[in-house]
Amino acid sequence: MSACATRYRIRTMLEMDLPNPPNLQDIYATLRTIDNLPDNWDSYGAPAPNPLHTSMVWQLVMDVATRFINLVDHQISLPRHIAPYHGGIGLEWGMDPTPFRNALEVDYSGTNQWGYLRIATNPNGKRTYKESEDLNYEEILEVVTQYVKDQLDAH
């Protein structure tokens, strides 16, 4: 099962969707909930999440939010969904109410290994996908920052 499909199944099981618009307190509370999941929390043998992983994810959320703190509504820079998956944590940014029209999924699997999938749909309805794995923290921070800037420019 792909990481995306796994996150969807887990998101529906654990209801890790955040309020709209999300806020930092809810994101922090969600990450603490993830920290407290036991081994086999998904009934498929998943290990308990590593608190160091949730700390790294929290750092990413805070760094992105800080870059856009001067905006009147800086919640646009916050992820809409957070879900644990086998050995890691996934975040999803989505500024458009149409599912998967323009979205960014970011995965952290530990040891400074970040990955992402960016989905964009042009006005003609054609979807494009861009993905990468094995990024370091600075690289993933730049990917998320650019995504948020692009969404702000589009609105």
Coordinates of N, CA and C in Angstrom, one line a residue:
M1 N 0.9 -1.2 0.0 CA 0.0 0.0 0.0 C 0.9 1.2 0.0
S2 N 0.6 2.2 -0.8 CA 1.4 3.4 -0.9 C 1.3 4.3 0.4
A3 N 2.2 5.1 0.6 CA 2.2 6.0 1.8 C 1.0 6.9 1.7
C4 N 0.6 7.4 0.6 CA -0.6 8.2 0.4 C -1.9 7.5 0.8
A5 N -2.0 6.3 0.3 CA -3.2 5.5 0.6 C -3.2 5.1 2.1
T6 N -2.1 4.8 2.6 CA -2.0 4.5 4.0 C -2.4 5.6 4.9
R7 N -1.9 6.9 4.5 CA -2.3 8.0 5.3 C -3.8 8.3 5.2
Y8 N -4.4 8.1 4.0 CA -5.8 8.3 3.9 C -6.6 7.3 4.8
R9 N -6.2 6.0 4.8 CA -6.9 5.1 5.7 C -6.7 5.4 7.1
I10 N -5.5 5.8 7.5 CA -5.3 6.2 8.9 C -6.0 7.5 9.3
R11 N -6.0 8.4 8.3 CA -6.7 9.7 8.6 C -8.2 9.5 8.9
T12 N -8.8 8.5 8.2 CA -10.2 8.3 8.4 C -10.3 7.5 9.7
M13 N -9.4 6.7 10.1 CA -9.5 5.9 11.4 C -9.3 6.8 12.6
L14 N -8.3 7.7 12.5 CA -7.9 8.5 13.6 C -8.4 9.9 13.6
E15 N -9.1 10.3 12.5 CA -9.6 11.6 12.3 C -8.6 12.7 12.7
M16 N -7.5 12.7 12.0 CA -6.5 13.7 12.2 C -6.6 15.0 11.4
D17 N -7.8 15.1 10.8 CA -8.0 16.3 10.0 C -8.1 17.5 11.0
L18 N -7.5 18.6 10.6 CA -7.5 19.8 11.5 C -8.6 20.7 11.2
P19 N -9.0 21.6 12.1 CA -10.1 22.5 11.9 C -9.7 23.4 10.7
N20 N -10.7 24.0 10.1 CA -10.5 24.9 8.9 C -10.9 26.3 9.3
P21 N -10.0 27.2 9.4 CA -8.5 27.1 9.2 C -7.8 26.4 10.4
P22 N -6.7 25.8 10.1 CA -6.0 25.2 11.2 C -5.3 26.2 12.0
N23 N -4.9 25.9 13.3 CA -4.1 26.8 14.1 C -3.0 26.0 14.7
L24 N -2.0 26.7 15.2 CA -0.8 26.0 15.8 C -1.2 25.2 17.0
Q25 N -2.1 25.6 17.8 CA -2.4 24.8 19.0 C -3.0 23.5 18.6
D26 N -3.9 23.4 17.6 CA -4.4 22.2 17.1 C -3.4 21.3 16.5
I27 N -2.5 21.8 15.8 CA -1.4 21.0 15.2 C -0.5 20.4 16.3
Y28 N -0.2 21.3 17.3 CA 0.6 20.8 18.4 C -0.1 19.6 19.1
A29 N -1.4 19.8 19.4 CA -2.2 18.8 20.1 C -2.2 17.5 19.3
T30 N -2.4 17.6 18.0 CA -2.4 16.5 17.1 C -1.1 15.7 17.1
L31 N 0.0 16.4 17.1 CA 1.3 15.8 17.2 C 1.5 15.1 18.5
R32 N 1.0 15.7 19.6 CA 1.1 15.0 20.9 C 0.3 13.8 20.9
T33 N -0.9 13.8 20.3 CA -1.7 12.6 20.2 C -0.9 11.5 19.4
I34 N -0.3 11.9 18.4 CA 0.5 10.9 17.6 C 1.6 10.3 18.4
D35 N 2.3 11.2 19.2 CA 3.3 10.7 20.1 C 2.9 9.6 21.1
N36 N 1.6 9.7 21.5 CA 1.1 8.7 22.5 C 0.5 7.4 21.9
L37 N 0.6 7.3 20.6 CA 0.1 6.0 20.0 C 1.0 4.9 20.4
P38 N 0.4 3.7 20.7 CA 1.2 2.6 21.1 C 1.7 1.8 19.8
D39 N 2.5 0.8 20.1 CA 2.9 -0.1 19.0 C 1.6 -0.8 18.5
N40 N 1.6 -1.1 17.2 CA 0.4 -1.7 16.6 C -0.8 -0.9 16.6
W41 N -0.7 0.4 16.6 CA -1.8 1.4 16.7 C -2.7 1.3 15.5
D42 N -2.2 0.8 14.4 CA -3.1 0.7 13.2 C -3.6 -0.8 13.0
S43 N -3.3 -1.7 13.9 CA -3.6 -3.1 13.8 C -3.0 -3.8 12.6
Y44 N -2.0 -3.2 12.0 CA -1.2 -3.8 11.0 C 0.3 -3.9 11.4
G45 N 0.6 -3.7 12.7 CA 1.9 -3.9 13.2 C 2.8 -2.6 13.1
A46 N 2.2 -1.5 12.9 CA 3.0 -0.3 12.9 C 3.7 0.0 14.2
P47 N 4.9 0.5 14.2 CA 5.6 0.8 15.5 C 5.0 2.1 16.0
A48 N 5.1 2.3 17.3 CA 4.7 3.5 17.9 C 5.5 4.6 17.3
P49 N 4.9 5.8 17.1 CA 5.7 6.9 16.5 C 6.9 7.3 17.4
N50 N 7.9 7.8 16.7 CA 9.1 8.3 17.4 C 8.9 9.7 17.8
P51 N 9.0 10.1 19.1 CA 8.8 11.5 19.5 C 9.8 12.5 18.8
L52 N 11.0 12.0 18.4 CA 11.9 12.8 17.6 C 11.3 13.2 16.3
H53 N 10.6 12.3 15.7 CA 9.9 12.5 14.4 C 8.9 13.6 14.5
T54 N 8.0 13.5 15.5 CA 7.0 14.6 15.7 C 7.7 15.9 16.0
S55 N 8.8 15.9 16.7 CA 9.5 17.2 17.0 C 10.1 17.8 15.7
M56 N 10.6 17.0 14.8 CA 11.0 17.5 13.5 C 9.9 18.1 12.7
V57 N 8.8 17.4 12.7 CA 7.6 17.9 12.0 C 7.1 19.2 12.6
W58 N 7.1 19.3 13.9 CA 6.7 20.5 14.6 C 7.6 21.7 14.2
Q59 N 8.9 21.4 14.1 CA 9.9 22.4 13.7 C 9.6 22.9 12.3
L60 N 9.3 22.0 11.4 CA 8.9 22.4 10.0 C 7.7 23.3 10.0
V61 N 6.7 22.9 10.7 CA 5.4 23.7 10.8 C 5.7 25.1 11.3
M62 N 6.5 25.2 12.4 CA 6.8 26.4 13.0 C 7.7 27.3 12.1
D63 N 8.7 26.7 11.4 CA 9.5 27.5 10.5 C 8.7 28.0 9.3
V64 N 7.8 27.2 8.8 CA 7.0 27.7 7.7 C 6.1 28.8 8.2
A65 N 5.4 28.6 9.3 CA 4.5 29.6 9.8 C 5.2 30.9 10.1
T66 N 6.4 30.8 10.6 CA 7.2 32.0 11.0 C 7.6 32.8 9.7
R67 N 7.8 32.2 8.6 CA 8.1 32.9 7.3 C 6.9 33.7 6.9
F68 N 5.7 33.3 7.3 CA 4.5 34.0 6.8 C 3.7 34.7 7.9
I69 N 4.4 34.9 9.0 CA 3.7 35.4 10.2 C 3.1 36.8 10.0
N70 N 3.7 37.6 9.1 CA 3.2 39.0 8.9 C 2.0 39.1 8.1
L71 N 1.5 37.9 7.6 CA 0.3 38.0 6.8 C -0.9 38.1 7.7
V72 N -1.9 38.8 7.2 CA -3.1 39.0 8.0 C -3.7 37.6 8.4
D73 N -3.7 36.7 7.5 CA -4.3 35.3 7.7 C -3.2 34.3 7.4
H74 N -2.2 34.2 8.4 CA -1.1 33.3 8.1 C -1.4 31.8 8.2
Q75 N -2.7 31.5 8.6 CA -3.0 30.1 8.7 C -2.9 29.4 7.4
I76 N -2.9 30.1 6.3 CA -2.8 29.5 5.0 C -1.4 28.7 4.8
S77 N -0.5 29.1 5.7 CA 0.8 28.4 5.6 C 0.9 27.1 6.5
L78 N -0.3 26.7 7.1 CA -0.3 25.6 8.0 C -0.9 24.3 7.3
P79 N -0.4 23.1 7.6 CA -1.0 21.9 7.0 C -2.4 21.7 7.4
R80 N -3.2 21.1 6.5 CA -4.6 20.8 6.8 C -4.8 19.4 7.4
H81 N -3.9 18.5 7.2 CA -4.0 17.1 7.7 C -2.6 16.7 8.2
I82 N -2.7 15.9 9.2 CA -1.5 15.3 9.8 C -1.8 13.8 10.1
A83 N -1.0 12.9 9.6 CA -1.3 11.5 9.9 C 0.0 10.7 10.1
P84 N 0.0 9.8 11.1 CA 1.2 8.9 11.2 C 1.0 7.8 10.1
Y85 N 2.1 7.3 9.7 CA 2.1 6.1 8.9 C 3.2 5.2 9.3
H86 N 3.4 4.1 8.8 CA 4.3 3.1 9.3 C 5.7 3.7 9.3
G87 N 6.1 4.1 10.5 CA 7.5 4.6 10.8 C 7.7 6.1 10.5
G88 N 6.7 6.8 10.1 CA 6.9 8.2 9.8 C 5.6 9.0 10.1
I89 N 5.7 10.3 9.6 CA 4.5 11.2 9.8 C 4.3 11.9 8.4
G90 N 3.1 12.1 8.0 CA 2.8 12.8 6.8 C 2.0 14.0 7.1
L91 N 2.2 15.1 6.3 CA 1.5 16.3 6.4 C 0.9 16.6 5.1
E92 N -0.2 17.3 5.1 CA -0.8 17.7 3.8 C -1.2 19.1 3.8
W93 N -0.7 19.9 2.9 CA -1.2 21.3 2.7 C -2.1 21.2 1.5
G94 N -3.2 22.0 1.6 CA -4.1 22.1 0.4 C -4.9 23.3 0.6
M95 N -4.7 24.3 -0.3 CA -5.3 25.6 -0.2 C -6.6 25.6 -1.0
D96 N -6.8 24.7 -1.9 CA -8.0 24.7 -2.7 C -9.0 23.8 -2.2
P97 N -10.3 24.2 -2.1 CA -11.3 23.3 -1.5 C -11.6 22.1 -2.4
T98 N -11.2 22.1 -3.7 CA -11.4 20.9 -4.5 C -10.3 19.9 -4.2
P99 N -10.7 18.7 -3.8 CA -9.7 17.7 -3.4 C -8.6 17.5 -4.5
F100 N -7.4 17.5 -4.1 CA -6.2 17.2 -4.9 C -6.0 18.2 -6.1
R101 N -6.7 19.3 -6.1 CA -6.5 20.2 -7.2 C -5.1 20.8 -7.1
N102 N -4.8 21.4 -6.0 CA -3.4 21.9 -5.7 C -3.1 21.5 -4.3
A103 N -2.2 20.5 -4.1 CA -1.9 20.0 -2.8 C -0.4 19.7 -2.7
L104 N 0.0 19.6 -1.5 CA 1.4 19.2 -1.2 C 1.4 18.3 -0.1
E105 N 1.9 17.1 -0.3 CA 2.1 16.1 0.8 C 3.5 16.0 1.1
V106 N 3.8 16.0 2.4 CA 5.2 16.0 2.9 C 5.3 14.8 3.9
D107 N 6.3 14.0 3.7 CA 6.6 12.8 4.6 C 7.9 13.0 5.3
Y108 N 7.9 12.6 6.6 CA 9.1 12.5 7.3 C 9.3 11.1 7.9
S109 N 10.3 10.5 7.5 CA 10.5 9.1 8.0 C 11.7 8.9 8.9
G110 N 12.3 10.0 9.4 CA 13.4 9.9 10.3 C 14.8 10.1 9.6
T111 N 15.8 10.2 10.4 CA 17.2 10.4 10.0 C 17.3 11.5 8.9
N112 N 16.6 12.6 9.1 CA 16.6 13.7 8.2 C 16.2 13.3 6.7
Q113 N 15.3 12.3 6.6 CA 14.8 11.9 5.3 C 13.4 12.5 5.1
W114 N 13.3 13.5 4.3 CA 12.0 14.1 3.9 C 11.7 13.8 2.5
G115 N 10.4 13.7 2.2 CA 10.0 13.5 0.8 C 8.7 14.3 0.6
Y116 N 8.3 14.5 -0.7 CA 7.1 15.2 -1.0 C 6.5 14.8 -2.3
L117 N 5.2 15.1 -2.4 CA 4.5 14.9 -3.6 C 3.7 16.2 -3.8
R118 N 3.9 16.9 -4.9 CA 3.1 18.1 -5.2 C 2.2 17.8 -6.4
I119 N 0.9 18.2 -6.2 CA -0.1 17.9 -7.2 C -0.7 19.3 -7.6
A120 N -0.7 19.6 -8.9 CA -1.2 20.9 -9.4 C -2.1 20.6 -10.6
T121 N -3.1 21.4 -10.7 CA -4.1 21.2 -11.8 C -4.2 22.6 -12.5
N122 N -4.0 22.6 -13.8 CA -4.0 23.8 -14.5 C -5.5 24.2 -14.9
P123 N -5.8 25.4 -15.4 CA -7.2 25.8 -15.7 C -7.9 24.8 -16.6
N124 N -7.2 24.1 -17.5 CA -7.8 23.1 -18.4 C -8.1 21.8 -17.7
G125 N -7.7 21.6 -16.5 CA -8.0 20.4 -15.8 C -6.9 19.3 -15.8
K126 N -5.7 19.7 -16.5 CA -4.6 18.8 -16.6 C -3.8 18.8 -15.3
R127 N -3.6 17.6 -14.7 CA -2.9 17.5 -13.5 C -1.4 17.2 -13.7
T128 N -0.6 17.8 -12.9 CA 0.8 17.5 -13.0 C 1.3 17.1 -11.6
Y129 N 2.3 16.2 -11.5 CA 2.8 15.7 -10.3 C 4.3 15.9 -10.2
K130 N 4.8 16.3 -9.1 CA 6.2 16.4 -8.9 C 6.5 15.8 -7.5
E131 N 7.5 14.9 -7.5 CA 7.8 14.3 -6.2 C 9.3 14.1 -6.1
S132 N 9.8 14.0 -4.8 CA 11.2 13.8 -4.6 C 11.3 13.1 -3.2
E133 N 12.3 12.4 -3.0 CA 12.6 11.7 -1.7 C 14.0 12.0 -1.3
D134 N 14.4 11.7 -0.1 CA 15.7 11.9 0.5 C 16.2 13.3 0.5
L135 N 15.2 14.2 0.8 CA 15.6 15.6 1.0 C 16.0 15.9 2.4
N136 N 16.9 16.9 2.6 CA 17.3 17.3 3.9 C 16.3 18.4 4.4
Y137 N 16.5 18.8 5.6 CA 15.5 19.7 6.2 C 15.4 21.0 5.4
E138 N 16.6 21.6 5.1 CA 16.6 22.9 4.4 C 15.9 22.8 3.0
E139 N 16.1 21.6 2.3 CA 15.4 21.4 1.1 C 13.9 21.3 1.2
I140 N 13.4 20.6 2.2 CA 12.0 20.4 2.3 C 11.3 21.7 2.8
L141 N 12.1 22.5 3.6 CA 11.6 23.8 4.1 C 11.4 24.7 2.9
E142 N 12.3 24.7 1.9 CA 12.2 25.5 0.7 C 11.0 25.0 -0.2
V143 N 10.8 23.7 -0.3 CA 9.7 23.2 -1.1 C 8.4 23.7 -0.5
V144 N 8.2 23.6 0.8 CA 6.9 24.0 1.4 C 6.8 25.5 1.3
T145 N 7.8 26.2 1.6 CA 7.8 27.7 1.4 C 7.3 28.1 0.0
Q146 N 7.9 27.5 -1.0 CA 7.6 27.8 -2.4 C 6.1 27.5 -2.7
Y147 N 5.7 26.3 -2.2 CA 4.3 26.0 -2.4 C 3.3 27.0 -1.8
V148 N 3.6 27.4 -0.5 CA 2.7 28.4 0.1 C 2.8 29.7 -0.7
K149 N 3.9 30.1 -1.1 CA 4.0 31.4 -1.9 C 3.2 31.3 -3.2
D150 N 3.3 30.1 -3.9 CA 2.6 29.9 -5.1 C 1.1 30.0 -4.8
Q151 N 0.6 29.4 -3.7 CA -0.8 29.4 -3.4 C -1.3 30.9 -3.1
L152 N -0.4 31.6 -2.4 CA -0.8 33.0 -2.1 C -0.9 33.8 -3.3
D153 N 0.1 33.6 -4.3 CA 0.1 34.4 -5.5 C -1.1 34.0 -6.4
A154 N -1.6 32.8 -6.3 CA -2.8 32.3 -7.1 C -4.1 32.9 -6.5
H155 N -4.1 33.3 -5.2 CA -5.3 33.8 -4.6 C -5.2 35.2 -4.5

